[in-house]
Amino acid sequence: MTSTEIHSLLEKQKVYYRSGATIPVDFRIRQLKKLYQTVKKYQTEINDALKSALGKSHYEGFMCESGLVLTEISYMIKHTRKFAKRKTVRTPLAQFPSHSYKQPVPYGNTLIMSPWNYPFLLTLDPLTDAVA
């Protein structure tokens, strides 16, 4: 990709985020379910690539990479609603009549940089958490 194409894609992503489509928890859970199904669907190809590039056996590829990613996605599917709940926090005395809370929401665009030794795991685990 050229620098111009990257900039254009980033701008499209920012516009999409600002539309508010990524805020609802149901949307994020649907995206995590799609990610889970995609990893399951291409598990053989993922393990073949890990074997070809890093010499990892299919067992090691599953146990140390794709299996852990599937576990993380499952965990986040089950817990995203809890993580996204509004949390009441202490209100400072100066704002006495008000009510204070923290509301976790997605930040927008995220850059994920992955090392070479566990490329699948260390790319998709942060992706999973960013989507959730």
Backbone as JSON Lines, residues from 0, in Angstrom:
{"i":0,"aa":"M","n":[0.84,-1.19,0.0],"ca":[0.0,0.0,0.0],"c":[0.88,1.24,0.0]}
{"i":1,"aa":"T","n":[0.41,2.22,-0.68],"ca":[1.13,3.48,-0.69],"c":[0.7,4.31,0.52]}
{"i":2,"aa":"S","n":[1.46,5.35,0.77],"ca":[1.16,6.25,1.89],"c":[-0.22,6.89,1.71]}
{"i":3,"aa":"T","n":[-0.56,7.24,0.5],"ca":[-1.86,7.86,0.22],"c":[-3.0,6.88,0.49]}
{"i":4,"aa":"E","n":[-2.83,5.63,0.08],"ca":[-3.85,4.61,0.31],"c":[-4.04,4.36,1.81]}
{"i":5,"aa":"I","n":[-2.96,4.31,2.54],"ca":[-3.03,4.11,3.99],"c":[-3.78,5.27,4.64]}
{"i":6,"aa":"H","n":[-3.42,6.5,4.25],"ca":[-4.08,7.68,4.8],"c":[-5.58,7.66,4.48]}
{"i":7,"aa":"S","n":[-5.93,7.29,3.26],"ca":[-7.34,7.23,2.85],"c":[-8.1,6.18,3.66]}
{"i":8,"aa":"L","n":[-7.5,5.01,3.85],"ca":[-8.13,3.95,4.63],"c":[-8.32,4.4,6.08]}
{"i":9,"aa":"L","n":[-7.32,5.03,6.65],"ca":[-7.4,5.52,8.02],"c":[-8.52,6.55,8.17]}
{"i":10,"aa":"E","n":[-8.65,7.44,7.21],"ca":[-9.72,8.44,7.26],"c":[-11.1,7.77,7.19]}
{"i":11,"aa":"K","n":[-11.25,6.76,6.34],"ca":[-12.52,6.04,6.24],"c":[-12.86,5.36,7.57]}
{"i":12,"aa":"Q","n":[-11.84,4.8,8.21],"ca":[-12.06,4.16,9.5],"c":[-12.47,5.17,10.56]}
{"i":13,"aa":"K","n":[-11.87,6.34,10.54],"ca":[-12.22,7.39,11.5],"c":[-13.66,7.86,11.3]}
{"i":14,"aa":"V","n":[-14.06,8.01,10.05],"ca":[-15.44,8.41,9.75],"c":[-16.41,7.35,10.25]}
{"i":15,"aa":"Y","n":[-16.07,6.08,10.01],"ca":[-16.92,4.99,10.48],"c":[-17.04,4.99,12.0]}
{"i":16,"aa":"Y","n":[-15.93,5.2,12.69],"ca":[-15.96,5.24,14.16],"c":[-16.84,6.4,14.64]}
{"i":17,"aa":"R","n":[-16.67,7.56,14.04],"ca":[-17.45,8.72,14.44],"c":[-18.94,8.55,14.17]}
{"i":18,"aa":"S","n":[-19.32,7.61,13.3],"ca":[-20.74,7.37,13.04],"c":[-21.42,6.73,14.25]}
{"i":19,"aa":"G","n":[-20.63,6.18,15.18],"ca":[-21.17,5.57,16.38],"c":[-21.52,4.09,16.22]}
{"i":20,"aa":"A","n":[-21.22,3.51,15.07],"ca":[-21.57,2.11,14.81],"c":[-20.83,1.13,15.72]}
{"i":21,"aa":"T","n":[-19.66,1.5,16.2],"ca":[-18.86,0.57,17.02],"c":[-19.15,0.67,18.51]}
{"i":22,"aa":"I","n":[-19.99,1.6,18.91],"ca":[-20.25,1.82,20.33],"c":[-21.14,0.74,20.95]}
{"i":23,"aa":"P","n":[-22.23,0.3,20.31],"ca":[-23.1,-0.69,20.96],"c":[-22.39,-2.01,21.27]}
{"i":24,"aa":"V","n":[-22.63,-2.52,22.45],"ca":[-21.99,-3.77,22.88],"c":[-22.4,-4.93,21.98]}
{"i":25,"aa":"D","n":[-23.65,-4.95,21.53],"ca":[-24.11,-6.03,20.66],"c":[-23.3,-6.07,19.36]}
{"i":26,"aa":"F","n":[-22.98,-4.91,18.82],"ca":[-22.17,-4.84,17.6],"c":[-20.8,-5.46,17.85]}
{"i":27,"aa":"R","n":[-20.18,-5.1,18.97],"ca":[-18.84,-5.61,19.27],"c":[-18.85,-7.12,19.48]}
{"i":28,"aa":"I","n":[-19.89,-7.62,20.12],"ca":[-19.99,-9.06,20.34],"c":[-20.19,-9.79,19.0]}
{"i":29,"aa":"R","n":[-21.0,-9.21,18.11],"ca":[-21.17,-9.82,16.78],"c":[-19.84,-9.87,16.03]}
{"i":30,"aa":"Q","n":[-19.05,-8.82,16.14],"ca":[-17.75,-8.8,15.47],"c":[-16.81,-9.86,16.07]}
{"i":31,"aa":"L","n":[-16.85,-10.03,17.37],"ca":[-16.03,-11.06,18.01],"c":[-16.46,-12.45,17.57]}
{"i":32,"aa":"K","n":[-17.76,-12.67,17.44],"ca":[-18.24,-13.97,16.97],"c":[-17.8,-14.24,15.54]}
{"i":33,"aa":"K","n":[-17.81,-13.21,14.7],"ca":[-17.32,-13.36,13.32],"c":[-15.83,-13.7,13.31]}
{"i":34,"aa":"L","n":[-15.07,-13.02,14.17],"ca":[-13.65,-13.29,14.26],"c":[-13.4,-14.73,14.72]}
{"i":35,"aa":"Y","n":[-14.17,-15.19,15.69],"ca":[-14.04,-16.56,16.19],"c":[-14.3,-17.56,15.06]}
{"i":36,"aa":"Q","n":[-15.38,-17.35,14.33],"ca":[-15.73,-18.27,13.24],"c":[-14.67,-18.26,12.15]}
{"i":37,"aa":"T","n":[-14.09,-17.11,11.87],"ca":[-13.05,-17.01,10.84],"c":[-11.8,-17.74,11.26]}
{"i":38,"aa":"V","n":[-11.39,-17.59,12.5],"ca":[-10.2,-18.31,12.99],"c":[-10.46,-19.82,12.94]}
{"i":39,"aa":"K","n":[-11.65,-20.24,13.36],"ca":[-11.99,-21.68,13.31],"c":[-11.96,-22.19,11.86]}
{"i":40,"aa":"K","n":[-12.53,-21.4,10.95],"ca":[-12.62,-21.81,9.55],"c":[-11.23,-21.99,8.93]}
{"i":41,"aa":"Y","n":[-10.31,-21.09,9.25],"ca":[-8.98,-21.12,8.63],"c":[-7.9,-21.68,9.53]}
{"i":42,"aa":"Q","n":[-8.29,-22.45,10.52],"ca":[-7.32,-22.98,11.48],"c":[-6.24,-23.84,10.82]}
{"i":43,"aa":"T","n":[-6.61,-24.66,9.87],"ca":[-5.62,-25.5,9.19],"c":[-4.63,-24.64,8.42]}
{"i":44,"aa":"E","n":[-5.13,-23.64,7.7],"ca":[-4.26,-22.75,6.94],"c":[-3.34,-21.94,7.88]}
{"i":45,"aa":"I","n":[-3.88,-21.52,9.0],"ca":[-3.07,-20.77,9.98],"c":[-1.94,-21.65,10.49]}
{"i":46,"aa":"N","n":[-2.26,-22.88,10.86],"ca":[-1.24,-23.8,11.38],"c":[-0.23,-24.17,10.29]}
{"i":47,"aa":"D","n":[-0.7,-24.3,9.03],"ca":[0.23,-24.57,7.92],"c":[1.21,-23.41,7.75]}
{"i":48,"aa":"A","n":[0.71,-22.18,7.85],"ca":[1.57,-21.0,7.71],"c":[2.58,-20.93,8.85]}
{"i":49,"aa":"L","n":[2.15,-21.25,10.06],"ca":[3.07,-21.24,11.21],"c":[4.14,-22.31,11.04]}
{"i":50,"aa":"K","n":[3.76,-23.45,10.49],"ca":[4.73,-24.52,10.25],"c":[5.72,-24.1,9.17]}
{"i":51,"aa":"S","n":[5.21,-23.51,8.11],"ca":[6.07,-23.09,7.0],"c":[7.02,-21.96,7.41]}
{"i":52,"aa":"A","n":[6.51,-20.98,8.12],"ca":[7.32,-19.81,8.46],"c":[8.22,-20.02,9.67]}
{"i":53,"aa":"L","n":[7.71,-20.71,10.68],"ca":[8.44,-20.81,11.94],"c":[8.8,-22.23,12.34]}
{"i":54,"aa":"G","n":[8.37,-23.21,11.56],"ca":[8.67,-24.6,11.88],"c":[7.86,-25.15,13.04]}
{"i":55,"aa":"K","n":[6.74,-24.5,13.38],"ca":[5.91,-24.98,14.48],"c":[5.03,-26.12,14.0]}
{"i":56,"aa":"S","n":[4.96,-27.19,14.79],"ca":[4.07,-28.3,14.44],"c":[2.63,-27.84,14.56]}
{"i":57,"aa":"H","n":[1.71,-28.6,13.98],"ca":[0.3,-28.23,14.08],"c":[-0.16,-28.21,15.53]}
{"i":58,"aa":"Y","n":[0.34,-29.14,16.32],"ca":[0.0,-29.17,17.74],"c":[0.49,-27.9,18.45]}
{"i":59,"aa":"E","n":[1.75,-27.53,18.2],"ca":[2.3,-26.33,18.82],"c":[1.59,-25.08,18.3]}
{"i":60,"aa":"G","n":[1.27,-25.06,17.02],"ca":[0.55,-23.92,16.44],"c":[-0.8,-23.72,17.1]}
{"i":61,"aa":"F","n":[-1.48,-24.84,17.36],"ca":[-2.79,-24.74,18.02],"c":[-2.63,-24.37,19.49]}
{"i":62,"aa":"M","n":[-1.76,-25.08,20.21],"ca":[-1.63,-24.88,21.65],"c":[-1.03,-23.52,22.02]}
{"i":63,"aa":"C","n":[-0.15,-22.99,21.18],"ca":[0.55,-21.74,21.53],"c":[0.06,-20.53,20.75]}
{"i":64,"aa":"E","n":[-0.78,-20.73,19.75],"ca":[-1.22,-19.59,18.95],"c":[-2.73,-19.6,18.76]}
{"i":65,"aa":"S","n":[-3.22,-20.37,17.79],"ca":[-4.64,-20.28,17.42],"c":[-5.57,-20.72,18.54]}
{"i":66,"aa":"G","n":[-5.21,-21.72,19.3],"ca":[-6.05,-22.17,20.41],"c":[-6.18,-21.09,21.49]}
{"i":67,"aa":"L","n":[-5.08,-20.42,21.78],"ca":[-5.12,-19.34,22.77],"c":[-5.93,-18.16,22.26]}
{"i":68,"aa":"V","n":[-5.85,-17.89,20.96],"ca":[-6.65,-16.81,20.38],"c":[-8.14,-17.15,20.51]}
{"i":69,"aa":"L","n":[-8.51,-18.38,20.19],"ca":[-9.91,-18.8,20.32],"c":[-10.4,-18.69,21.76]}
{"i":70,"aa":"T","n":[-9.53,-19.04,22.7],"ca":[-9.88,-18.93,24.12],"c":[-10.11,-17.47,24.51]}
{"i":71,"aa":"E","n":[-9.23,-16.58,24.04],"ca":[-9.36,-15.15,24.35],"c":[-10.64,-14.58,23.75]}
{"i":72,"aa":"I","n":[-10.93,-14.95,22.52],"ca":[-12.15,-14.46,21.87],"c":[-13.38,-14.94,22.64]}
{"i":73,"aa":"S","n":[-13.41,-16.21,23.0],"ca":[-14.53,-16.77,23.77],"c":[-14.71,-16.02,25.09]}
{"i":74,"aa":"Y","n":[-13.6,-15.77,25.77],"ca":[-13.65,-15.05,27.04],"c":[-14.25,-13.66,26.85]}
{"i":75,"aa":"M","n":[-13.79,-12.96,25.83],"ca":[-14.28,-11.61,25.6],"c":[-15.74,-11.59,25.16]}
{"i":76,"aa":"I","n":[-16.18,-12.59,24.41],"ca":[-17.59,-12.68,24.03],"c":[-18.45,-12.79,25.29]}
{"i":77,"aa":"K","n":[-18.01,-13.6,26.23],"ca":[-18.78,-13.82,27.46],"c":[-18.73,-12.63,28.42]}
{"i":78,"aa":"H","n":[-17.65,-11.84,28.39],"ca":[-17.46,-10.81,29.41],"c":[-17.55,-9.36,28.91]}
{"i":79,"aa":"T","n":[-17.74,-9.15,27.62],"ca":[-17.76,-7.78,27.09],"c":[-18.87,-6.95,27.72]}
{"i":80,"aa":"R","n":[-20.04,-7.53,27.91],"ca":[-21.14,-6.78,28.53],"c":[-20.74,-6.29,29.93]}
{"i":81,"aa":"K","n":[-20.12,-7.16,30.7],"ca":[-19.7,-6.78,32.05],"c":[-18.63,-5.69,31.99]}
{"i":82,"aa":"F","n":[-17.68,-5.82,31.08],"ca":[-16.61,-4.84,30.97],"c":[-17.12,-3.48,30.49]}
{"i":83,"aa":"A","n":[-18.21,-3.47,29.74],"ca":[-18.73,-2.23,29.16],"c":[-19.73,-1.52,30.08]}
{"i":84,"aa":"K","n":[-20.07,-2.13,31.21],"ca":[-21.04,-1.51,32.11],"c":[-20.51,-0.23,32.72]}
{"i":85,"aa":"R","n":[-21.44,0.65,32.97],"ca":[-21.12,1.91,33.65],"c":[-20.75,1.59,35.1]}
{"i":86,"aa":"K","n":[-19.68,2.21,35.57],"ca":[-19.21,1.98,36.94],"c":[-19.3,3.29,37.73]}
{"i":87,"aa":"T","n":[-20.02,3.25,38.83],"ca":[-20.15,4.41,39.68],"c":[-18.83,4.65,40.41]}
{"i":88,"aa":"V","n":[-18.41,5.91,40.44],"ca":[-17.19,6.29,41.16],"c":[-17.54,7.41,42.14]}
{"i":89,"aa":"R","n":[-16.66,7.63,43.07],"ca":[-16.87,8.65,44.1],"c":[-16.93,10.05,43.48]}
{"i":90,"aa":"T","n":[-17.91,10.82,43.88],"ca":[-18.06,12.19,43.41],"c":[-17.32,13.13,44.36]}
{"i":91,"aa":"P","n":[-16.49,14.03,43.82],"ca":[-15.79,14.99,44.68],"c":[-16.79,15.89,45.41]}
{"i":92,"aa":"L","n":[-16.43,16.31,46.6],"ca":[-17.3,17.15,47.42],"c":[-17.7,18.44,46.69]}
{"i":93,"aa":"A","n":[-16.8,18.98,45.88],"ca":[-17.09,20.23,45.17],"c":[-18.25,20.06,44.17]}
{"i":94,"aa":"Q","n":[-18.5,18.86,43.71],"ca":[-19.61,18.6,42.8],"c":[-20.71,17.83,43.52]}
{"i":95,"aa":"F","n":[-20.98,18.22,44.75],"ca":[-21.87,17.51,45.66],"c":[-23.17,16.98,45.05]}
{"i":96,"aa":"P","n":[-23.99,17.76,44.39],"ca":[-25.28,17.22,43.97],"c":[-25.19,16.3,42.73]}
{"i":97,"aa":"S","n":[-24.02,16.15,42.16],"ca":[-23.93,15.36,40.93],"c":[-23.66,13.89,41.2]}
{"i":98,"aa":"H","n":[-23.66,13.11,40.13],"ca":[-23.41,11.68,40.19],"c":[-22.26,11.39,39.23]}
{"i":99,"aa":"S","n":[-21.23,10.69,39.67],"ca":[-20.06,10.42,38.83],"c":[-19.99,8.94,38.47]}
{"i":100,"aa":"Y","n":[-19.53,8.7,37.23],"ca":[-19.37,7.33,36.78],"c":[-18.32,7.27,35.67]}
{"i":101,"aa":"K","n":[-17.81,6.06,35.43],"ca":[-16.92,5.8,34.31],"c":[-17.68,4.92,33.34]}
{"i":102,"aa":"Q","n":[-17.62,5.27,32.06],"ca":[-18.31,4.51,31.02],"c":[-17.28,4.06,29.99]}
{"i":103,"aa":"P","n":[-16.86,2.79,30.02],"ca":[-15.9,2.33,29.02],"c":[-16.52,2.31,27.62]}
{"i":104,"aa":"V","n":[-15.81,2.89,26.66],"ca":[-16.24,2.89,25.26],"c":[-15.01,2.67,24.38]}
{"i":105,"aa":"P","n":[-15.23,2.22,23.15],"ca":[-14.09,2.04,22.23],"c":[-13.39,3.37,21.97]}
{"i":106,"aa":"Y","n":[-12.08,3.31,21.76],"ca":[-11.28,4.51,21.52],"c":[-11.27,4.95,20.07]}
{"i":107,"aa":"G","n":[-11.46,4.01,19.15],"ca":[-11.34,4.35,17.73],"c":[-10.28,3.49,17.09]}
{"i":108,"aa":"N","n":[-9.39,4.1,16.33],"ca":[-8.36,3.36,15.61],"c":[-7.27,2.88,16.55]}
{"i":109,"aa":"T","n":[-6.75,1.7,16.24],"ca":[-5.69,1.1,17.05],"c":[-4.64,0.52,16.13]}
{"i":110,"aa":"L","n":[-3.38,0.74,16.44],"ca":[-2.27,0.14,15.71],"c":[-1.77,-1.03,16.54]}
{"i":111,"aa":"I","n":[-1.71,-2.19,15.91],"ca":[-1.2,-3.38,16.59],"c":[0.08,-3.8,15.87]}
{"i":112,"aa":"M","n":[1.17,-3.84,16.62],"ca":[2.46,-4.28,16.08],"c":[2.81,-5.59,16.75]}
{"i":113,"aa":"S","n":[3.15,-6.58,15.95],"ca":[3.38,-7.91,16.49],"c":[4.82,-8.37,16.25]}
{"i":114,"aa":"P","n":[5.4,-9.06,17.23],"ca":[6.74,-9.62,17.03],"c":[6.68,-10.87,16.16]}
{"i":115,"aa":"W","n":[7.82,-11.36,15.79],"ca":[7.89,-12.49,14.85],"c":[7.66,-13.85,15.52]}
{"i":116,"aa":"N","n":[7.94,-13.99,16.81],"ca":[7.97,-15.32,17.43],"c":[6.58,-15.93,17.67]}
{"i":117,"aa":"Y","n":[5.58,-15.12,17.95],"ca":[4.2,-15.59,18.09],"c":[3.31,-14.65,17.29]}
{"i":118,"aa":"P","n":[3.45,-14.65,15.98],"ca":[2.79,-13.63,15.16],"c":[1.27,-13.67,15.2]}
{"i":119,"aa":"F","n":[0.7,-14.85,15.21],"ca":[-0.76,-14.93,15.19],"c":[-1.35,-14.55,16.55]}
{"i":120,"aa":"L","n":[-0.84,-15.15,17.6],"ca":[-1.32,-14.88,18.95],"c":[-1.16,-13.41,19.32]}
{"i":121,"aa":"L","n":[0.02,-12.86,19.1],"ca":[0.31,-11.5,19.55],"c":[-0.23,-10.43,18.6]}
{"i":122,"aa":"T","n":[-0.91,-10.85,17.56],"ca":[-1.64,-9.91,16.71],"c":[-3.13,-9.97,17.03]}
{"i":123,"aa":"L","n":[-3.67,-11.18,17.14],"ca":[-5.11,-11.31,17.33],"c":[-5.58,-11.14,18.76]}
{"i":124,"aa":"D","n":[-4.76,-11.42,19.76],"ca":[-5.17,-11.16,21.15],"c":[-5.41,-9.67,21.39]}
{"i":125,"aa":"P","n":[-4.47,-8.79,21.01],"ca":[-4.77,-7.36,21.19],"c":[-5.94,-6.89,20.32]}
{"i":126,"aa":"L","n":[-6.08,-7.49,19.13],"ca":[-7.22,-7.15,18.27],"c":[-8.53,-7.49,18.96]}
{"i":127,"aa":"T","n":[-8.58,-8.67,19.56],"ca":[-9.78,-9.11,20.27],"c":[-10.14,-8.13,21.38]}
{"i":128,"aa":"D","n":[-9.14,-7.74,22.17],"ca":[-9.39,-6.81,23.27],"c":[-9.79,-5.43,22.75]}
{"i":129,"aa":"A","n":[-9.21,-5.0,21.64],"ca":[-9.56,-3.71,21.07],"c":[-11.0,-3.71,20.55]}
{"i":130,"aa":"V","n":[-11.42,-4.79,19.94],"ca":[-12.8,-4.88,19.45],"c":[-13.77,-4.91,20.61]}
{"i":131,"aa":"A","n":[-13.45,-5.67,21.65],"ca":[-14.35,-5.78,22.8],"c":[-14.46,-4.47,23.54]}
